[in-house]
Tab-separated table of C-alpha atoms in Angstrom:
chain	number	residue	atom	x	y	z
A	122	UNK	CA	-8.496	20.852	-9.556
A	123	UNK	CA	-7.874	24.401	-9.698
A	124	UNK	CA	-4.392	26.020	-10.204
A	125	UNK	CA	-3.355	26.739	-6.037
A	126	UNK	CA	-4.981	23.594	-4.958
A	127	UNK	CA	-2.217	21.976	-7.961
A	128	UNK	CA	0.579	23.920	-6.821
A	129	UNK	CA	-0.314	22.920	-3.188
A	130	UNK	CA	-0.545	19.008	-3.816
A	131	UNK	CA	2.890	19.480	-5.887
A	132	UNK	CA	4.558	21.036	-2.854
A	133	UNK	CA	3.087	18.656	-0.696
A	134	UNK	CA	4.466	15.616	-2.758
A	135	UNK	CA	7.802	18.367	-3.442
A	136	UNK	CA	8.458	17.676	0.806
A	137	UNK	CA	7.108	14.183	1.206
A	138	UNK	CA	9.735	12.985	-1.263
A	139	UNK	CA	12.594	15.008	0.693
A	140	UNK	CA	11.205	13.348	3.701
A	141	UNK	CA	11.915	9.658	1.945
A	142	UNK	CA	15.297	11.043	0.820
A	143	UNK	CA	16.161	12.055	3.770
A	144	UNK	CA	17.818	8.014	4.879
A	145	UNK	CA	18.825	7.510	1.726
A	146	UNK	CA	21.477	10.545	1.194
A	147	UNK	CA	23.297	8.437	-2.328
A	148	UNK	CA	21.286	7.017	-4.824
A	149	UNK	CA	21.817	3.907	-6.586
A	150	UNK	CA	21.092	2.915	-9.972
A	151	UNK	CA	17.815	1.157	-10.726
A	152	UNK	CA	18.935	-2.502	-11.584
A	153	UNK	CA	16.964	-5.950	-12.094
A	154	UNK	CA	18.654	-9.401	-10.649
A	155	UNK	CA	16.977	-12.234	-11.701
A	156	UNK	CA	15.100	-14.572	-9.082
A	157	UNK	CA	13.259	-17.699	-8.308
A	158	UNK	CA	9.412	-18.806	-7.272
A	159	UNK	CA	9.486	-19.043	-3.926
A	160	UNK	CA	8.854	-21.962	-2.640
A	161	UNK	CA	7.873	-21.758	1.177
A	162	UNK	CA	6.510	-18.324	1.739
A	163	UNK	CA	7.152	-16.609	5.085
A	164	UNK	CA	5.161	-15.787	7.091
A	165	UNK	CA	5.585	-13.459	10.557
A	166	UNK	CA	2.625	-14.799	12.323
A	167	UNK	CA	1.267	-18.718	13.529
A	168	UNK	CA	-0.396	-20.498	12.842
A	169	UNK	CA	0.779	-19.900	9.026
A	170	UNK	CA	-2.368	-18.617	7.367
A	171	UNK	CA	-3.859	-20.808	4.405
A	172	UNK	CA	-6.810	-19.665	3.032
A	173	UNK	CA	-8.359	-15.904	2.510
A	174	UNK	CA	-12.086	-16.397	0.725
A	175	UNK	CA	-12.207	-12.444	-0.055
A	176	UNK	CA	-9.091	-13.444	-2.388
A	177	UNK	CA	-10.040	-16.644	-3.717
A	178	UNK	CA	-13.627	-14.972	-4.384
A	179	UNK	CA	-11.473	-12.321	-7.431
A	180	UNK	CA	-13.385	-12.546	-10.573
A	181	UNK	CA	-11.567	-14.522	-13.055
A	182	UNK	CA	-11.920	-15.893	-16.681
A	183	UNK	CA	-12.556	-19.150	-17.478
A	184	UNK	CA	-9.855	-19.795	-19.791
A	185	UNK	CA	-8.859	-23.621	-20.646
A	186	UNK	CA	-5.254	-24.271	-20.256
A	187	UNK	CA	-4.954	-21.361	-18.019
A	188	UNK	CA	-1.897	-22.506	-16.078
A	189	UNK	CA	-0.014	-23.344	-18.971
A	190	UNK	CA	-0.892	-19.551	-20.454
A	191	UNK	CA	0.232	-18.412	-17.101
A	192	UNK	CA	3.356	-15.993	-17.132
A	193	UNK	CA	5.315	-16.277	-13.694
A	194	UNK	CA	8.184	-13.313	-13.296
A	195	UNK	CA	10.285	-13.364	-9.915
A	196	UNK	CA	13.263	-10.878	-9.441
A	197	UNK	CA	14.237	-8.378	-7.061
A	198	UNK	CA	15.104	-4.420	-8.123
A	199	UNK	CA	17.588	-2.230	-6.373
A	200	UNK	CA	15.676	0.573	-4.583
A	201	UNK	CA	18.278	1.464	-2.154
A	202	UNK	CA	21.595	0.185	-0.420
A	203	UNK	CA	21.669	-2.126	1.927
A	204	UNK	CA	19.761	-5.349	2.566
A	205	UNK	CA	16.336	-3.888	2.737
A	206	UNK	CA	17.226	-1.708	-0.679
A	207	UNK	CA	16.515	-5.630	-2.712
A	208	UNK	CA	12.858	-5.256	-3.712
A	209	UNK	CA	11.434	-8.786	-4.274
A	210	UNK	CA	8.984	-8.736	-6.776
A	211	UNK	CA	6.248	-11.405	-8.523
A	212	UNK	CA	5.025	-10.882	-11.835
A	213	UNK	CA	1.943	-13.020	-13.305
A	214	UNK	CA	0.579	-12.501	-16.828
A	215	UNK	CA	-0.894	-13.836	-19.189
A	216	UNK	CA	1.342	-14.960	-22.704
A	217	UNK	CA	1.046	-13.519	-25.697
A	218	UNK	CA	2.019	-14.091	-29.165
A	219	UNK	CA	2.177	-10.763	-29.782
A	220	UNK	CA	3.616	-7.408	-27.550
A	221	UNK	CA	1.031	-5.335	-26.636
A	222	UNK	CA	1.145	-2.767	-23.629
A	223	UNK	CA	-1.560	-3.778	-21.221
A	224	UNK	CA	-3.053	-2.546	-17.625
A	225	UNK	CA	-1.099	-2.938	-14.735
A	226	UNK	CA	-1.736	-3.567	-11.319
A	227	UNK	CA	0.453	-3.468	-7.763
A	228	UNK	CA	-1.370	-5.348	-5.037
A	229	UNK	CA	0.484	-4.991	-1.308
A	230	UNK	CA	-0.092	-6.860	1.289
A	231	UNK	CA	-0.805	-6.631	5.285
A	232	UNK	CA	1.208	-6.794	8.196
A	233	UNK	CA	3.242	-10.476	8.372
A	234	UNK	CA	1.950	-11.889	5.063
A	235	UNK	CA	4.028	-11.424	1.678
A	236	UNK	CA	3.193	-11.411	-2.151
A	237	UNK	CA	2.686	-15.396	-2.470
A	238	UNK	CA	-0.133	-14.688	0.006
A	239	UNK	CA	-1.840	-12.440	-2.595
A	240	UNK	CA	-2.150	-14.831	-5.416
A	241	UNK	CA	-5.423	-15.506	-6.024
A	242	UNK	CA	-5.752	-11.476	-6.796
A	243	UNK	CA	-2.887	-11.927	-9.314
A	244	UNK	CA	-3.951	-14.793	-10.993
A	245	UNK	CA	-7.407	-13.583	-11.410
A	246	UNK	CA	-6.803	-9.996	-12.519
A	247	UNK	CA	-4.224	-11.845	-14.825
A	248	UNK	CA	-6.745	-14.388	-16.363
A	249	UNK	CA	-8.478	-10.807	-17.370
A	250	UNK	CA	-5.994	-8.951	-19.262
A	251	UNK	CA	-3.884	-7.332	-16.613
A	252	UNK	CA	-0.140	-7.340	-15.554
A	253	UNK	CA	-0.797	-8.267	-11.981
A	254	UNK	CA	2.212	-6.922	-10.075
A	255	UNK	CA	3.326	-8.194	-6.193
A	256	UNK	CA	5.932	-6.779	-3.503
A	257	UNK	CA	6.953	-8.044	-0.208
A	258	UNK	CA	7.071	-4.590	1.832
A	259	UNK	CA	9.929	-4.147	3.849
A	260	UNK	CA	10.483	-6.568	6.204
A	261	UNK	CA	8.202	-9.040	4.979
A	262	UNK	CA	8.198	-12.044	3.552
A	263	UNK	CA	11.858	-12.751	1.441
A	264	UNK	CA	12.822	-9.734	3.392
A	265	UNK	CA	12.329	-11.015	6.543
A	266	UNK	CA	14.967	-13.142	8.266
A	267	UNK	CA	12.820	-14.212	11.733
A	268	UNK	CA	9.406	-13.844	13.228
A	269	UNK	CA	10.269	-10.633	15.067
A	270	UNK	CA	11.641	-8.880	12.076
A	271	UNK	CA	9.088	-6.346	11.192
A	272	UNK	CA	8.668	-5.652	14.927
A	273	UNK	CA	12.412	-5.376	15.698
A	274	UNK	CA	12.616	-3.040	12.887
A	275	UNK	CA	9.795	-0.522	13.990
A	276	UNK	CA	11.197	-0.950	17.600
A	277	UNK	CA	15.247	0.099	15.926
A	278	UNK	CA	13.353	2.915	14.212
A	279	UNK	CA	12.079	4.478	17.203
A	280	UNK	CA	15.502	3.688	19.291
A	281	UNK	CA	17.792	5.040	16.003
A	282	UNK	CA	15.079	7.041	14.054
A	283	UNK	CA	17.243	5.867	10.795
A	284	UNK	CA	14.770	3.828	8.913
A	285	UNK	CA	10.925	4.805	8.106
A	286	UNK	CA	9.771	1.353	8.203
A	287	UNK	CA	6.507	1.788	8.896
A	288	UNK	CA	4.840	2.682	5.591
A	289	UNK	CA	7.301	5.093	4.612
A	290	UNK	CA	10.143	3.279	3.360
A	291	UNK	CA	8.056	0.824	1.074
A	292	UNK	CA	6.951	3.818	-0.576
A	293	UNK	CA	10.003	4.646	-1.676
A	294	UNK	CA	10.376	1.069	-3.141
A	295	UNK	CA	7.383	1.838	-4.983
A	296	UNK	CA	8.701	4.993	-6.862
A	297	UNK	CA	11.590	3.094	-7.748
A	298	UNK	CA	9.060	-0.082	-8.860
A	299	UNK	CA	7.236	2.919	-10.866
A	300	UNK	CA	10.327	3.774	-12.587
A	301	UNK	CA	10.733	-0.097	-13.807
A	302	UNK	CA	7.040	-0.613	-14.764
A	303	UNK	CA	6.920	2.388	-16.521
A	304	UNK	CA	10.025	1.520	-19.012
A	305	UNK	CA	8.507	-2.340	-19.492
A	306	UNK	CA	7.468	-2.686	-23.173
A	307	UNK	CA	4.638	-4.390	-21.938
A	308	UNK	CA	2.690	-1.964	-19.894
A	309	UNK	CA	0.783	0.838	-20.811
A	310	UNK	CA	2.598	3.527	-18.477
A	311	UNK	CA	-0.645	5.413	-18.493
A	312	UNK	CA	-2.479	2.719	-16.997
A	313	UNK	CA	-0.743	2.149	-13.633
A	314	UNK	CA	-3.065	0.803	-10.633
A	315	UNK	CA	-2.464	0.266	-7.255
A	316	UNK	CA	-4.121	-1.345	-4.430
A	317	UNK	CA	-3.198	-3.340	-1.140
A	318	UNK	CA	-5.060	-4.472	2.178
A	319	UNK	CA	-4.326	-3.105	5.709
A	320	UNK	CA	-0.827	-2.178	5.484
A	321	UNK	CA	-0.755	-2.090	1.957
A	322	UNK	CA	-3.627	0.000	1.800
A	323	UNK	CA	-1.397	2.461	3.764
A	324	UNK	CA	1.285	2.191	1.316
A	325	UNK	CA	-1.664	1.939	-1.872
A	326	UNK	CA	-2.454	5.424	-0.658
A	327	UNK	CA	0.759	7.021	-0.127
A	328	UNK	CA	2.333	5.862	-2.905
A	329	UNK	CA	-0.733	6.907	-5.536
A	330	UNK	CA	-0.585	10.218	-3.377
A	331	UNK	CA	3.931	11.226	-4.005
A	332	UNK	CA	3.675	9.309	-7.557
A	333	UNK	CA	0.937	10.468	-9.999
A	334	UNK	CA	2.058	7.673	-12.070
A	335	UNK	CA	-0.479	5.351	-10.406
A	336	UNK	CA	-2.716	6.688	-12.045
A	337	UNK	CA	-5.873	4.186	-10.406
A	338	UNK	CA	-6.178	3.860	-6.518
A	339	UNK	CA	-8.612	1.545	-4.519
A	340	UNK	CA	-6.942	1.142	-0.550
A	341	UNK	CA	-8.859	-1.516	1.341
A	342	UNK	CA	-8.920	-1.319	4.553
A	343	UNK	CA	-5.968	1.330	4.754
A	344	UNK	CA	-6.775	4.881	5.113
A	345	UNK	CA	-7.302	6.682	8.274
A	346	UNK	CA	-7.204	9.756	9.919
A	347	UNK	CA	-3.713	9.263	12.345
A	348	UNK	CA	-3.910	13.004	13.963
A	349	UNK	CA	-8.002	12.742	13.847
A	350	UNK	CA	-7.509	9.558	15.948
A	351	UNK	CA	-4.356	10.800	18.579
A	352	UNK	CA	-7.356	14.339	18.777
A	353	UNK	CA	-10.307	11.957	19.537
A	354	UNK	CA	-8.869	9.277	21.650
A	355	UNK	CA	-9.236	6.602	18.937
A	356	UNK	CA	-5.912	5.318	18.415
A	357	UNK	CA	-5.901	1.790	20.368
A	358	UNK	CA	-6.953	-0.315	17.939
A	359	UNK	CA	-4.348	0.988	15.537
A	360	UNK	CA	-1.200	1.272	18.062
A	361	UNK	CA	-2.718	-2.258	19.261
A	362	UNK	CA	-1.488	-3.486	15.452
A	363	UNK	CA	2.701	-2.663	16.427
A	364	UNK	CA	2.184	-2.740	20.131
A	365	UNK	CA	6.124	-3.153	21.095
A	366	UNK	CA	6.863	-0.591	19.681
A	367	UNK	CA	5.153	1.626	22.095
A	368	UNK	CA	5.616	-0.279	24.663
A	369	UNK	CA	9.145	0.394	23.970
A	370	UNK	CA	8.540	4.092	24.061
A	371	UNK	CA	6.363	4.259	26.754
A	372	UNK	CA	9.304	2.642	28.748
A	373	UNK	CA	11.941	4.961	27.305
A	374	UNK	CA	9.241	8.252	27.988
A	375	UNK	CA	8.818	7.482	31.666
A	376	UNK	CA	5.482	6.423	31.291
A	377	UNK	CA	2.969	4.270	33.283
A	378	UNK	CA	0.924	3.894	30.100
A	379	UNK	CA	0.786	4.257	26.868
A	380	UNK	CA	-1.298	7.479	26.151
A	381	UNK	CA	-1.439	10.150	22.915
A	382	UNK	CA	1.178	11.727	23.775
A	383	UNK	CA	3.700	8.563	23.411
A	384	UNK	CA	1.225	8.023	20.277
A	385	UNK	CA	2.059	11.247	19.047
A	386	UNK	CA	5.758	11.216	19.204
A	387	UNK	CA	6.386	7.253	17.761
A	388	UNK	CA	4.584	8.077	14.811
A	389	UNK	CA	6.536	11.693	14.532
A	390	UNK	CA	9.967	9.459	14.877
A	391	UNK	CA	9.410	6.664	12.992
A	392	UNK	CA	7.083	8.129	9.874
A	393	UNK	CA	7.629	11.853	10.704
A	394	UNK	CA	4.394	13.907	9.358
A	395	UNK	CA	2.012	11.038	9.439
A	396	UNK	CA	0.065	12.285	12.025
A	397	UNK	CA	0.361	15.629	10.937
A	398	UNK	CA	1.246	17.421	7.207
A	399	UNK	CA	1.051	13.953	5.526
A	400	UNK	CA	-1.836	12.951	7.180
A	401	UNK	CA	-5.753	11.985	5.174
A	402	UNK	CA	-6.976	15.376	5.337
A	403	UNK	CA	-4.239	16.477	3.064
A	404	UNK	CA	-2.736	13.123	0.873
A	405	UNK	CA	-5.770	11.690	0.072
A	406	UNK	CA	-7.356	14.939	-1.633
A	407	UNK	CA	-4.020	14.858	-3.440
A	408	UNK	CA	-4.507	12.188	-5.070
A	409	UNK	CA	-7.724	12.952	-6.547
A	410	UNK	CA	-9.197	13.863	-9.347
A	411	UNK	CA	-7.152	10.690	-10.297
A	412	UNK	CA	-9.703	7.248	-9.976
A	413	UNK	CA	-9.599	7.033	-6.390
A	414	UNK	CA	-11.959	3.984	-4.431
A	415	UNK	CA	-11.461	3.829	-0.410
A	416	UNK	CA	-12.997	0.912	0.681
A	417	UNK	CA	-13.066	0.589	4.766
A	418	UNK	CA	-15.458	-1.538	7.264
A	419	UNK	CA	-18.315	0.442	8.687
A	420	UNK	CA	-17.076	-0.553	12.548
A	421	UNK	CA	-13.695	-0.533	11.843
A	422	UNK	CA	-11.796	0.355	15.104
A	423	UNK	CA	-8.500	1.081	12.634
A	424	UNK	CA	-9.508	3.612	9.978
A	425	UNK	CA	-12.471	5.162	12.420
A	426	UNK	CA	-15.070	6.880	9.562
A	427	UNK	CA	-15.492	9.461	11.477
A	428	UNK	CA	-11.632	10.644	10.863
A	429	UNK	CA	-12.405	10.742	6.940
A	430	UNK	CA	-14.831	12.810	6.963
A	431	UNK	CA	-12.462	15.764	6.039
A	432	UNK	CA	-10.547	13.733	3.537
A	433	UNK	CA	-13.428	12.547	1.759
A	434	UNK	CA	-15.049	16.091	1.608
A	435	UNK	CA	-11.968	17.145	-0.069
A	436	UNK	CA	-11.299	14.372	-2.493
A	437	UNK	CA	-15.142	15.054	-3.431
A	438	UNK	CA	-14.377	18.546	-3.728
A	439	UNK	CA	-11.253	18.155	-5.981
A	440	UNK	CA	-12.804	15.499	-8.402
A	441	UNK	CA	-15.664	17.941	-8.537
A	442	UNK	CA	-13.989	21.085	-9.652
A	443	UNK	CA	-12.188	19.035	-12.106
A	444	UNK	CA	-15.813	17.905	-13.453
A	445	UNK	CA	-15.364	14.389	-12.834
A	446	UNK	CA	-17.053	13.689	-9.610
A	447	UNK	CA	-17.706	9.964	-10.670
A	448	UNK	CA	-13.724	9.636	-9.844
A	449	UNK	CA	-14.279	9.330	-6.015
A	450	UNK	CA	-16.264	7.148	-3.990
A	451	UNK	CA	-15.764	5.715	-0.304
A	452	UNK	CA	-17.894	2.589	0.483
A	453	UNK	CA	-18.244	1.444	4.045
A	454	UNK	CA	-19.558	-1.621	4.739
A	455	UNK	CA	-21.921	-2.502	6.699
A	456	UNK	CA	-21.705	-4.546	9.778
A	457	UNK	CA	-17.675	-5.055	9.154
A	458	UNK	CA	-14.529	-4.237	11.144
A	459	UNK	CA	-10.944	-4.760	9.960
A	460	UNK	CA	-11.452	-7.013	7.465
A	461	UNK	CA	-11.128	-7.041	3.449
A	462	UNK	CA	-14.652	-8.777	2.298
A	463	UNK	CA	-15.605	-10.780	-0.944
A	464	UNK	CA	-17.600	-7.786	-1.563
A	465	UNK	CA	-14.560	-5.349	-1.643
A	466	UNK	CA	-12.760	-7.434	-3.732
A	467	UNK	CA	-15.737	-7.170	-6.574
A	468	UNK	CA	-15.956	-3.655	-5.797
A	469	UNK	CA	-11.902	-2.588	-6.623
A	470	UNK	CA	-11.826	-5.402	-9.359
A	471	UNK	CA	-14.861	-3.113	-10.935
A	472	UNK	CA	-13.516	0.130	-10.477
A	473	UNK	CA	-10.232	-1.115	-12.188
A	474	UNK	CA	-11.833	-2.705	-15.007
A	475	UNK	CA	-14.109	0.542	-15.373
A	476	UNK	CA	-10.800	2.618	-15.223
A	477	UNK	CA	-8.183	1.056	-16.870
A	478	UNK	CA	-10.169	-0.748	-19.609
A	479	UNK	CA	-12.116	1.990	-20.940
């Protein structure tokens, strides 16, 4: 990447990271409380969900005895103060008779589901070398006290504009999970992924774009263009997602309906510059010429392809002038919507092991 187009991305990061300070005026000291598995995961949507084959299809080793190998971590960080500033995390690995620093991995998950949900990713990424690494975003899962409380939140944000918590504040949990990974004797710090589905692709490609520490990216499922979409008419689908909360503005606006303009400003209050500075066109070239893998649905009515086309020329363009133009690719598949496929899940799992095992 050449020297302005550097200095730009720095700057860019310089004012998203004021922009995530900006609710959180006193900072607290990074600290580790000790948990417990959980035993009934929550869940913000019924019936409770069971059963994802994309996950259970994760390649994994065949190793005998593997449960007994298995390493299970569960504690919560401090990000912030407050209720929402206790990060719960889950940790699977693989023991070891010996300390080595290995790969690591965060995996985030979508709207209403939490980290239990993403198991079969961490097991099998675990069963093949890697520190597999889960968060419940905010709101979700052992941060989540009823079935309304990611939706009550986004509707408080827009009534208070206080909190960021759609996207924006769970990035900030993932600097501060950053600063713990990278300090663990057991990781290689240079060898930080980072991927998630849906909502956690969101916060997969945020985070990789303010911290260069994640130093592999694969969002399924999670990048869009947000101003492309309020230009073009396409945001339904994606305001469809969090509906109440634009409902609720709508109401508050005067309005009949919901149209771009109440679009416009809920996203402006309640992640201010995500239709706008922070949006694809400039993040996502940002994060390149780091390993970056997009992975969306061909007829997905969410992350419309034809609002990447920008972003994806200029993540092309960055990897290229930094002569490593194998470090982007976006695959679209065919014949898919909003949906993370068996066939993404063998895609990122490659790119990872092509990445962070070389």
């Amino acid at each position: 990447m050449a020297t302005v187009e550097k200095d730009a991305a720095a700057e860019l990061r310089s004012e998203f990271l004021n922009v995530l300070r900006s609710p959180r005026p006193s900072q607290v000291p990074l600290s580790v409380v000790p948990g417990k598995p959980v035993k009934d995961p929550f869940f913000q949507e019924t019936p409770k969900p069971k059963f994802s084959e994309a996950m259970a299809s994760c390649p994994k080793e065949d190793i005998p005895n593997f449960k007994e190998l298995l390493q299970e971590e569960n504690f919560y960080l401090t990000t912030e103060e407050g209720v929402q500033g206790l990060l719960p995390v889950l940790v699977l690995s693989m023991k070891e008779s010996e300390k080595t620093r290995r790969p690591t991995i965060v995996f985030l998950h979508s709207t209403h589901k939490c980290k239990e949900w993403l198991r079969p990713l961490l097991e099998g990424y675990a069963s093949r070398g890697y520190i597999a690494v889960a968060i419940d975003s905010r709101y979700h899962g052992e941060r989540a006290t009823s079935m309304t409380t990611y939706r009550d939140a986004l509707v408080s944000s827009w009534k208070n504009g206080d909190t960021m918590p759609f996207i924006f504040d769970t990035v900030w949990d993932l600097i501060k999970l950053a600063d713990y990974l990278t300090e663990r004797e057991d990781v290689d710090p240079s060898k930080i992924g980072i991927t998630g589905e849906s909502l956690g692709g969101m916060h997969a490609w945020f985070a990789a774009f303010v911290d260069t520490r994640y130093s592999v990216v694969v969002p399924i499922i999670g990048v869009q263009g947000f101003g492309w979409a309020v230009e073009h008419d396409k945001w339904q689908a994606r305001v469809n997602s969090i509906k109440a909360v634009f409902e609720e503005a709508r109401a508050d606006l005067g309005k009949s309906a919901i149209d771009k303009e109440v679009v416009q400003k809920v996203w402006d209050r309640i992640a201010p510059g995500l239709a706008s500075q922070f949006d694809a066109p400039y993040t996502v070239p940002s994060i390149a010429p780091r390993p970056l893998l997009m992975l969306n649905g061909e007829d997905d009515p969410r992350c419309p392809l034809d609002g990447l086309k920008i972003p994806e020329s200029g993540a092309h363009k960055a990897c290229e002038e930094a002569n490593c133009p194998q470090n982007f690719k976006l695959i679209a598949q065919r014949g898919i919507g909003h949906q993370m496929t068996p066939l993404m899940v063998k895609e990122a799992s490659d790119w990872f092991d092509r990445f962070l095992k070389a």
